[in-house]
XYZ file of C-alpha atoms in Angstrom:
559
model
C 4.763 -23.559 3.511
C 7.900 -23.008 5.589
C 7.429 -24.224 9.184
C 10.387 -23.498 11.472
C 10.559 -25.357 14.784
C 11.842 -23.405 17.793
C 10.944 -25.980 20.452
C 8.994 -29.217 20.432
C 5.935 -27.239 21.506
C 6.273 -23.997 19.491
C 7.034 -23.364 15.810
C 6.768 -20.245 13.680
C 6.205 -19.653 9.979
C 5.807 -16.974 7.338
C 2.267 -16.300 6.048
C 0.174 -19.458 5.758
C -2.973 -19.997 3.677
C -6.310 -21.718 4.303
C -5.297 -24.582 2.013
C -2.350 -25.345 4.350
C -4.510 -26.322 7.338
C -4.807 -30.033 6.560
C -1.027 -30.319 6.198
C -0.499 -28.406 9.457
C -2.864 -30.738 11.299
C -1.217 -33.805 9.756
C 2.155 -32.529 11.012
C 0.785 -32.789 14.547
C -0.021 -29.197 15.398
C -3.058 -28.588 17.590
C -3.406 -24.805 17.289
C -2.312 -21.769 15.277
C -1.735 -18.173 16.387
C -1.954 -15.328 13.868
C 0.340 -12.372 14.650
C -0.331 -10.518 11.389
C -3.072 -7.858 11.335
C -5.690 -8.228 8.614
C -5.197 -6.013 5.574
C -1.430 -5.675 5.975
C -0.641 -7.160 2.554
C -2.324 -6.938 -0.842
C -2.638 -10.716 -1.256
C -3.075 -11.727 2.390
C -5.951 -14.020 3.477
C -7.985 -12.651 6.355
C -7.875 -14.274 9.773
C -11.541 -15.201 9.356
C -10.634 -17.292 6.289
C -7.744 -18.898 8.192
C -9.927 -19.602 11.230
C -12.689 -21.289 9.206
C -10.170 -23.546 7.473
C -8.393 -24.275 10.774
C -11.581 -25.357 12.512
C -12.456 -27.590 9.589
C -9.074 -29.285 10.048
C -9.580 -29.653 13.811
C -7.206 -26.845 14.769
C -7.753 -24.133 17.358
C -7.046 -20.610 16.046
C -6.167 -17.427 17.942
C -5.764 -13.861 16.649
C -3.005 -11.862 18.380
C -2.187 -9.184 15.785
C 0.985 -7.120 16.119
C 1.754 -4.085 13.970
C 4.741 -4.709 11.752
C 7.966 -3.844 13.550
C 6.133 -2.695 16.698
C 6.222 -5.413 19.383
C 4.903 -3.835 22.590
C 4.822 -5.189 26.143
C 1.054 -5.742 25.925
C 1.572 -7.766 22.722
C 4.023 -10.028 24.554
C 1.515 -10.525 27.378
C -1.297 -11.347 24.916
C 0.940 -13.812 23.068
C 1.951 -15.470 26.340
C -1.693 -15.785 27.370
C -2.570 -17.381 24.018
C 0.317 -19.851 24.321
C -0.863 -20.819 27.805
C -4.474 -21.325 26.727
C -4.193 -23.314 23.486
C -3.220 -26.926 23.070
C 0.343 -27.671 22.002
C 2.206 -27.975 19.743
C 1.316 -24.580 18.323
C 2.275 -22.820 15.088
C 2.500 -19.010 15.176
C 2.790 -16.982 11.984
C 3.070 -13.455 10.572
C 4.409 -12.081 7.268
C 7.890 -13.600 7.662
C 7.738 -15.278 11.080
C 9.951 -12.621 12.676
C 7.203 -11.059 14.821
C 6.190 -14.498 16.091
C 9.804 -15.407 16.897
C 10.270 -12.037 18.614
C 7.152 -12.539 20.750
C 8.314 -16.007 21.762
C 11.766 -14.655 22.652
C 10.343 -11.975 24.926
C 7.931 -14.460 26.545
C 10.729 -16.903 27.275
C 13.268 -14.315 28.453
C 12.248 -14.811 32.091
C 12.332 -18.594 31.861
C 15.303 -19.492 29.653
C 18.895 -18.284 29.426
C 19.300 -15.693 26.661
C 21.974 -17.859 25.055
C 19.429 -20.658 24.610
C 16.836 -18.278 23.125
C 19.376 -16.939 20.631
C 20.510 -20.455 19.733
C 17.008 -21.816 19.163
C 15.836 -18.823 17.091
C 19.057 -18.807 15.070
C 18.540 -22.496 14.255
C 15.060 -21.552 13.045
C 16.521 -18.814 10.823
C 15.848 -15.716 12.954
C 18.383 -13.295 14.422
C 17.181 -12.200 17.867
C 20.362 -10.399 18.980
C 18.416 -7.118 18.851
C 15.857 -8.571 21.263
C 18.671 -9.533 23.621
C 20.051 -5.975 23.523
C 16.597 -4.508 24.181
C 16.075 -6.793 27.178
C 19.543 -5.961 28.528
C 18.826 -2.243 28.031
C 15.695 -2.297 30.173
C 13.237 -2.697 27.311
C 14.603 0.045 25.011
C 16.636 -0.728 21.907
C 20.057 0.999 22.106
C 20.927 2.913 18.922
C 24.387 4.293 19.666
C 25.766 1.352 17.698
C 24.182 -0.664 14.890
C 24.138 -4.088 13.281
C 24.930 -2.515 9.897
C 25.832 0.858 8.383
C 25.157 2.286 4.914
C 25.767 5.596 3.212
C 22.118 5.698 2.096
C 19.278 3.709 3.637
C 15.939 3.609 1.785
C 12.846 2.531 3.732
C 10.347 0.983 1.315
C 10.833 -0.914 -1.949
C 7.716 0.231 -3.762
C 7.765 2.388 -6.868
C 9.487 5.303 -5.127
C 12.057 3.248 -3.213
C 13.344 1.154 -6.089
C 13.268 4.129 -8.468
C 15.358 6.317 -6.155
C 17.792 3.458 -5.490
C 18.255 2.968 -9.237
C 18.628 6.714 -9.827
C 21.262 6.969 -7.096
C 23.200 4.004 -8.502
C 23.175 5.566 -11.967
C 24.693 8.758 -10.525
C 27.150 7.204 -8.030
C 27.723 3.503 -8.824
C 29.923 2.962 -5.783
C 27.426 4.304 -3.254
C 26.703 1.885 -0.395
C 22.895 1.661 -0.422
C 20.436 -0.523 1.484
C 16.714 -0.893 0.838
C 14.550 -2.089 3.741
C 11.301 -3.870 2.901
C 9.786 -7.164 4.155
C 7.693 -7.904 1.050
C 8.484 -10.791 -1.296
C 6.399 -9.394 -4.149
C 6.373 -5.977 -5.833
C 3.097 -4.895 -7.445
C 2.395 -2.564 -10.340
C -0.632 -1.114 -8.585
C -1.733 1.221 -11.427
C -2.597 -1.965 -13.325
C -5.226 -3.115 -10.837
C -7.872 -0.812 -12.329
C -7.292 -2.605 -15.629
C -7.567 -5.981 -13.884
C -10.911 -4.910 -12.414
C -11.998 -3.882 -15.908
C -11.083 -7.212 -17.496
C -8.135 -5.825 -19.518
C -5.070 -7.064 -17.572
C -4.451 -10.365 -15.798
C -3.578 -9.889 -12.137
C -0.403 -11.943 -12.530
C 1.009 -9.411 -15.002
C 1.076 -6.784 -12.228
C 3.348 -8.753 -9.879
C 7.078 -9.553 -9.874
C 9.396 -10.928 -7.220
C 11.062 -8.209 -5.181
C 14.481 -9.782 -5.520
C 14.351 -9.473 -9.304
C 13.812 -5.696 -9.070
C 16.281 -4.545 -6.419
C 19.070 -2.812 -8.416
C 22.412 -4.614 -8.697
C 24.774 -3.558 -5.934
C 21.966 -2.463 -3.593
C 21.670 -4.430 -0.354
C 18.152 -5.677 0.400
C 17.272 -5.920 4.097
C 14.151 -8.073 4.174
C 12.615 -6.743 7.369
C 9.991 -4.371 8.704
C 10.833 -1.032 10.317
C 9.808 -0.571 13.941
C 11.007 2.972 14.635
C 13.301 5.842 13.698
C 15.838 7.575 15.916
C 16.956 10.403 13.631
C 19.102 12.046 16.308
C 21.287 8.923 16.245
C 20.918 8.344 12.462
C 19.338 4.969 13.233
C 16.487 2.806 11.963
C 15.201 0.101 14.320
C 13.933 -3.064 12.622
C 11.650 -5.835 13.796
C 13.649 -8.145 15.997
C 15.168 -4.943 17.494
C 18.064 -4.851 15.040
C 19.572 -1.438 14.287
C 20.677 -0.065 10.914
C 22.718 3.148 10.864
C 22.826 5.599 7.971
C 24.523 8.733 6.714
C 21.421 9.694 4.720
C 17.905 8.287 4.866
C 15.116 8.126 2.270
C 11.624 7.331 3.598
C 9.090 5.959 1.116
C 7.073 3.029 2.563
C 3.797 4.086 0.910
C 0.584 4.469 2.866
C -1.752 2.212 4.816
C -5.150 1.103 3.536
C -7.317 1.450 6.636
C -9.935 -1.217 5.874
C -10.716 -1.603 9.573
C -12.051 1.944 9.878
C -15.234 0.861 8.056
C -17.269 -1.380 10.325
C -17.986 -4.808 8.840
C -15.908 -4.252 5.695
C -13.025 -6.660 6.338
C -15.426 -9.513 7.044
C -17.243 -9.143 3.723
C -14.492 -8.180 1.260
C -14.373 -10.646 -1.596
C -17.885 -11.943 -0.943
C -21.486 -10.697 -0.854
C -20.800 -8.506 -3.896
C -18.240 -6.322 -2.041
C -14.941 -5.738 -3.824
C -12.069 -3.306 -4.308
C -9.457 -2.676 -6.989
C -7.170 -1.498 -4.212
C -6.196 -5.110 -3.447
C -4.394 -7.512 -5.769
C -6.558 -10.483 -4.835
C -9.848 -8.564 -5.116
C -9.450 -6.818 -8.492
C -10.342 -10.047 -10.383
C -13.471 -10.316 -8.208
C -14.482 -6.843 -9.411
C -14.494 -8.065 -13.009
C -16.338 -11.237 -11.992
C -19.101 -9.169 -10.386
C -19.345 -6.856 -13.408
C -19.707 -9.838 -15.743
C -22.345 -11.491 -13.579
C -24.455 -8.405 -12.937
C -27.503 -7.974 -15.151
C -29.662 -5.759 -12.951
C -29.702 -4.065 -9.567
C -27.742 -1.326 -7.822
C -23.982 -0.825 -7.982
C -22.273 1.492 -5.486
C -18.805 2.973 -5.982
C -17.349 4.688 -2.904
C -14.635 7.286 -2.398
C -13.380 8.230 1.105
C -12.033 11.582 2.288
C -8.699 12.687 0.850
C -5.844 12.014 0.748
C -5.897 8.718 -1.123
C -3.543 7.238 -3.675
C -4.729 7.610 -7.243
C -7.679 9.845 -6.470
C -9.307 8.914 -9.781
C -9.310 5.158 -9.125
C -12.776 4.981 -7.492
C -14.421 6.546 -10.542
C -12.238 4.572 -12.958
C -13.919 1.445 -11.583
C -17.309 3.090 -12.163
C -16.533 4.021 -15.773
C -15.122 0.635 -16.813
C -18.025 -1.177 -15.147
C -20.560 1.142 -16.788
C -18.881 0.646 -20.158
C -19.057 -3.150 -19.804
C -22.761 -2.988 -18.931
C -23.347 -0.550 -21.808
C -21.708 -2.933 -24.278
C -23.739 -5.869 -22.958
C -26.910 -3.764 -23.215
C -27.867 -4.230 -19.567
C -26.978 -0.718 -18.402
C -30.626 0.375 -18.404
C -31.292 -2.227 -15.694
C -28.464 -1.101 -13.398
C -28.603 1.819 -10.973
C -25.051 3.229 -10.663
C -24.404 5.392 -7.596
C -21.120 7.233 -6.915
C -20.828 7.802 -3.159
C -18.154 10.459 -2.735
C -17.085 11.814 0.663
C -15.859 14.959 -1.092
C -17.774 17.723 -2.778
C -16.493 17.535 -6.380
C -16.161 14.849 -9.028
C -12.477 15.606 -9.686
C -10.141 18.060 -7.994
C -8.876 19.757 -11.182
C -11.833 21.465 -12.849
C -10.417 21.376 -16.403
C -11.129 17.631 -16.620
C -14.636 17.672 -15.147
C -16.594 18.456 -18.366
C -15.251 15.360 -20.135
C -15.908 13.205 -17.082
C -19.458 14.501 -16.724
C -20.216 13.321 -20.258
C -19.539 9.774 -19.077
C -21.435 10.194 -15.821
C -24.398 11.087 -18.026
C -23.701 8.298 -20.521
C -23.796 5.695 -17.747
C -26.701 7.460 -16.017
C -24.738 7.473 -12.758
C -26.020 9.406 -9.750
C -23.470 11.600 -7.961
C -23.871 11.622 -4.171
C -21.416 14.077 -2.653
C -20.440 14.273 1.036
C -21.316 10.569 1.497
C -18.646 8.790 3.562
C -18.949 4.992 3.984
C -18.882 4.060 7.677
C -20.261 0.510 7.846
C -21.203 -2.479 5.695
C -23.565 -5.370 6.350
C -22.394 -7.789 3.657
C -24.946 -10.600 4.083
C -27.809 -8.078 4.118
C -26.172 -6.070 1.306
C -26.609 -2.747 3.073
C -24.115 0.111 3.273
C -24.335 3.007 5.731
C -22.927 6.448 4.948
C -22.311 9.500 7.068
C -23.663 12.452 5.104
C -22.126 15.778 6.097
C -23.210 18.450 3.651
C -22.082 22.050 4.239
C -24.227 24.035 6.661
C -26.336 21.026 7.630
C -26.254 18.610 10.553
C -24.595 15.257 9.727
C -26.920 12.307 9.253
C -26.589 8.628 8.440
C -28.275 6.957 5.480
C -28.381 3.252 4.650
C -28.406 2.132 1.020
C -29.126 -1.334 -0.400
C -26.716 -2.674 -3.004
C -26.145 -5.684 -5.250
C -22.507 -4.817 -5.955
C -20.228 -2.380 -4.147
C -16.713 -1.281 -5.097
C -15.003 0.212 -2.045
C -12.063 2.574 -1.921
C -10.791 2.348 1.678
C -9.725 5.264 3.892
C -5.968 5.796 3.766
C -3.449 6.957 6.349
C 0.294 6.969 6.874
C 1.720 3.651 8.180
C 1.635 3.303 11.956
C 5.425 3.376 12.377
C 5.506 6.675 10.457
C 2.628 8.359 12.289
C 4.221 7.806 15.715
C 7.727 8.778 14.571
C 9.657 12.068 14.946
C 9.512 12.374 11.145
C 5.748 12.977 10.991
C 3.730 16.184 10.905
C 0.580 16.643 12.984
C -1.454 14.617 10.470
C 1.006 11.710 10.493
C 2.735 12.243 7.132
C 6.498 12.707 6.684
C 7.138 16.448 6.891
C 9.122 17.658 3.843
C 9.899 20.773 1.855
C 7.589 20.407 -1.146
C 10.260 21.499 -3.646
C 13.424 19.692 -2.498
C 11.600 16.811 -0.688
C 14.078 17.194 2.177
C 12.787 16.798 5.724
C 12.006 20.103 7.387
C 13.780 19.164 10.647
C 16.392 16.529 9.814
C 18.573 17.639 6.920
C 19.961 14.164 6.124
C 16.485 12.731 5.516
C 14.366 12.872 2.335
C 10.973 11.403 1.487
C 8.933 10.681 -1.623
C 5.858 8.810 -2.754
C 2.545 8.476 -0.942
C 3.918 8.844 2.601
C 5.055 12.481 2.536
C 3.004 15.615 3.036
C 3.660 17.641 -0.128
C 0.259 18.705 -1.586
C 0.540 16.652 -4.783
C -1.549 13.797 -6.152
C -0.389 10.475 -4.713
C 0.318 8.537 -7.929
C 3.067 6.354 -9.397
C 3.621 9.098 -11.976
C 4.413 11.485 -9.127
C 6.995 9.074 -7.696
C 8.543 8.761 -11.173
C 9.257 12.511 -11.137
C 10.197 12.666 -7.445
C 12.876 9.935 -7.517
C 15.361 11.822 -9.752
C 14.811 14.980 -7.676
C 15.705 13.170 -4.456
C 18.664 11.430 -6.121
C 20.072 14.718 -7.451
C 19.726 16.418 -4.074
C 21.324 13.544 -2.155
C 24.303 13.450 -4.542
C 24.659 17.235 -4.145
C 24.529 16.845 -0.358
C 27.256 14.171 -0.432
C 29.411 16.602 -2.404
C 28.826 19.280 0.231
C 26.544 21.381 -1.953
C 23.029 22.711 -1.399
C 19.968 21.218 -3.079
C 20.051 21.484 -6.873
C 16.685 20.026 -7.974
C 13.038 20.767 -7.286
C 9.803 18.814 -7.690
C 6.937 20.734 -9.308
C 4.071 18.668 -7.901
C 3.549 16.685 -11.112
C 1.033 13.879 -10.966
C -0.886 11.959 -13.581
C -4.232 10.203 -13.451
C -5.251 8.319 -16.617
C -9.037 8.237 -16.195
C -10.325 5.140 -18.003
C -13.695 6.523 -19.041
C -14.415 3.626 -21.388
C -12.603 0.611 -22.773
C -10.373 2.174 -25.434
C -10.460 5.829 -24.297
C -8.806 7.774 -21.489
C -8.956 11.319 -20.153
C -5.263 11.859 -19.333
C -5.188 14.220 -16.361
C -1.720 15.684 -15.765
C -1.230 18.495 -13.277
C 1.095 19.931 -10.647
C 0.840 21.962 -7.471
C -2.274 24.088 -7.330
C -3.973 22.125 -10.131
C -1.787 23.724 -12.821
C -2.034 21.624 -15.996
C 1.250 19.932 -16.934
C 0.689 18.012 -20.173
C 3.546 15.787 -21.302
C 2.496 15.894 -24.938
C 1.382 18.641 -27.353
C -2.382 18.961 -27.615
C -2.352 17.775 -31.228
C -0.964 14.433 -29.979
C -2.969 14.049 -26.746
C -5.449 16.618 -25.463
C -5.695 15.480 -21.848
C -8.967 17.283 -21.247
C -10.720 15.052 -23.796
C -11.068 11.267 -24.034
C -8.587 9.836 -26.566
C -7.572 6.456 -27.914
C -3.938 7.554 -27.908
C -4.017 7.991 -24.131
C -5.550 4.508 -23.803
C -2.712 3.063 -25.901
C -0.261 4.812 -23.587
C -1.925 3.328 -20.484
C -2.402 -0.199 -21.838
C 0.729 -0.738 -23.917
C 3.437 1.757 -22.950
C 3.165 2.614 -19.258
C 3.700 -0.943 -17.897
C 7.045 -1.457 -19.707
C 8.056 2.131 -18.869
C 7.430 1.281 -15.210
C 9.265 -2.054 -15.154
C 12.081 -1.307 -17.611
C 12.679 2.433 -17.208
C 11.458 3.870 -13.914
C 12.690 0.937 -11.798
C 15.973 0.780 -13.749
C 17.007 4.398 -13.251
C 16.149 5.433 -16.819
C 14.480 8.784 -16.364
C 12.519 9.119 -19.591
C 10.529 12.376 -19.430
C 11.390 12.613 -15.723
C 14.482 14.815 -15.618
C 14.291 17.014 -12.506
C 13.772 20.748 -12.657
C 16.733 22.867 -11.560
C 16.128 24.531 -8.204
C 15.263 28.176 -8.744
C 13.711 27.614 -12.172
C 10.233 29.203 -12.212
C 7.633 26.404 -12.091
C 5.326 26.453 -15.095
């Protein structure tokens, strides 16, 4: 725990945990204020968990959530009201403490000299010069000048961001690159299905971010608040400004847990789990091991989602575990799919249907989860079948694996970079922005009609790197992305249907059919998923080694 005192009455801190409450109370604090929205991070405790632990320690707790990098006037008012109402001293926290320090700075700007605010926050480890500029500029952050300038700025240090940074460094070692991301930990998210199936340990899917940022690349540990592409500027939390010659946008997508009523309150308890969160994937395996009879629901929301096969992967690995323990006959497996097909590329459906039949799973299409009553173990779905009036049905469950709805991050959806649906608007071949020609995007956040998978980002990163290097040299785009994506469908422990396809569902196998026939379950594909893909991710993709990922030349007919 890292408590940073701003005044005798107010301190701020990065993310705290329920186990910290006794220590916080012992240190003399009377209240805590949470400025971090639930569900923002993969391993983040919910405010409900924090509040329960706080009350047990005799602390008052308030929830004043602020979207990362987006401190609004109404947020400042709400924070000021909370400060006025709770007992002091108070500890406010968010992911890094920056949002809390920013809120305090704005609240105090009418009471204290700006020099004092800057001095106190600087002593606590926070640079609020951007806040001072915003206040002096009538509430708007000026972007004609910046706090820093780089030749290439990359927003997001997930799979796509680090891969494109490494690919750029391998092509132009002297390039001045910055990566912007507030996270301390980088996760190998494709491994979470295996955690939920009892094959991987969760810890093996996580590494410190600092250990992965390529040598020579500057890491700006902050959240993005906004883009001003006309001024080649990115505005960070704390109202700092970073200027760029070229920008790459790849912050991933947002898991919209809050769209399903009652879900956030019951995740991780009452038999409700999800492999889409680092801390919950082990709970999935716990539930599978404990279950001997009853009903298990597996949900899939409307597209787009990342790794579209993940909801049914959880079903297959759970069914396989129950089959091996000889309790499958006592378990009613229900796949609740908001869409109308089992898998979007028809060539793989016959093999998958064999396992749906093996596990005696019922397919319920056009069923979209809208609410959960965890204690009562009831889930309500909106059923909207073609040519019929929508209705709502409520289903009892003993275990439920939820895939949450997914949207672009808030700071993307409200930006000039987004299309009407909120995704970054790019040319699907070159991955260059359709309006701003010094901006590129890759990964889950952009609107090309490909599967949102880590395998897609592995192919996209070299394409973006090649096209940026060509642009620096004054040339037109030279590389194109063919829509490649891969979904290793874990149909049983030891066998995988390796779905590989590009734009339009065109099959794009990486191996000859005599080695791996992706339309059939094979042990070779399982070996690839379990033993080879993790080191390829950590040691090749994130290091700029483009094994089987060389970009297609622009103008080459896509196969």
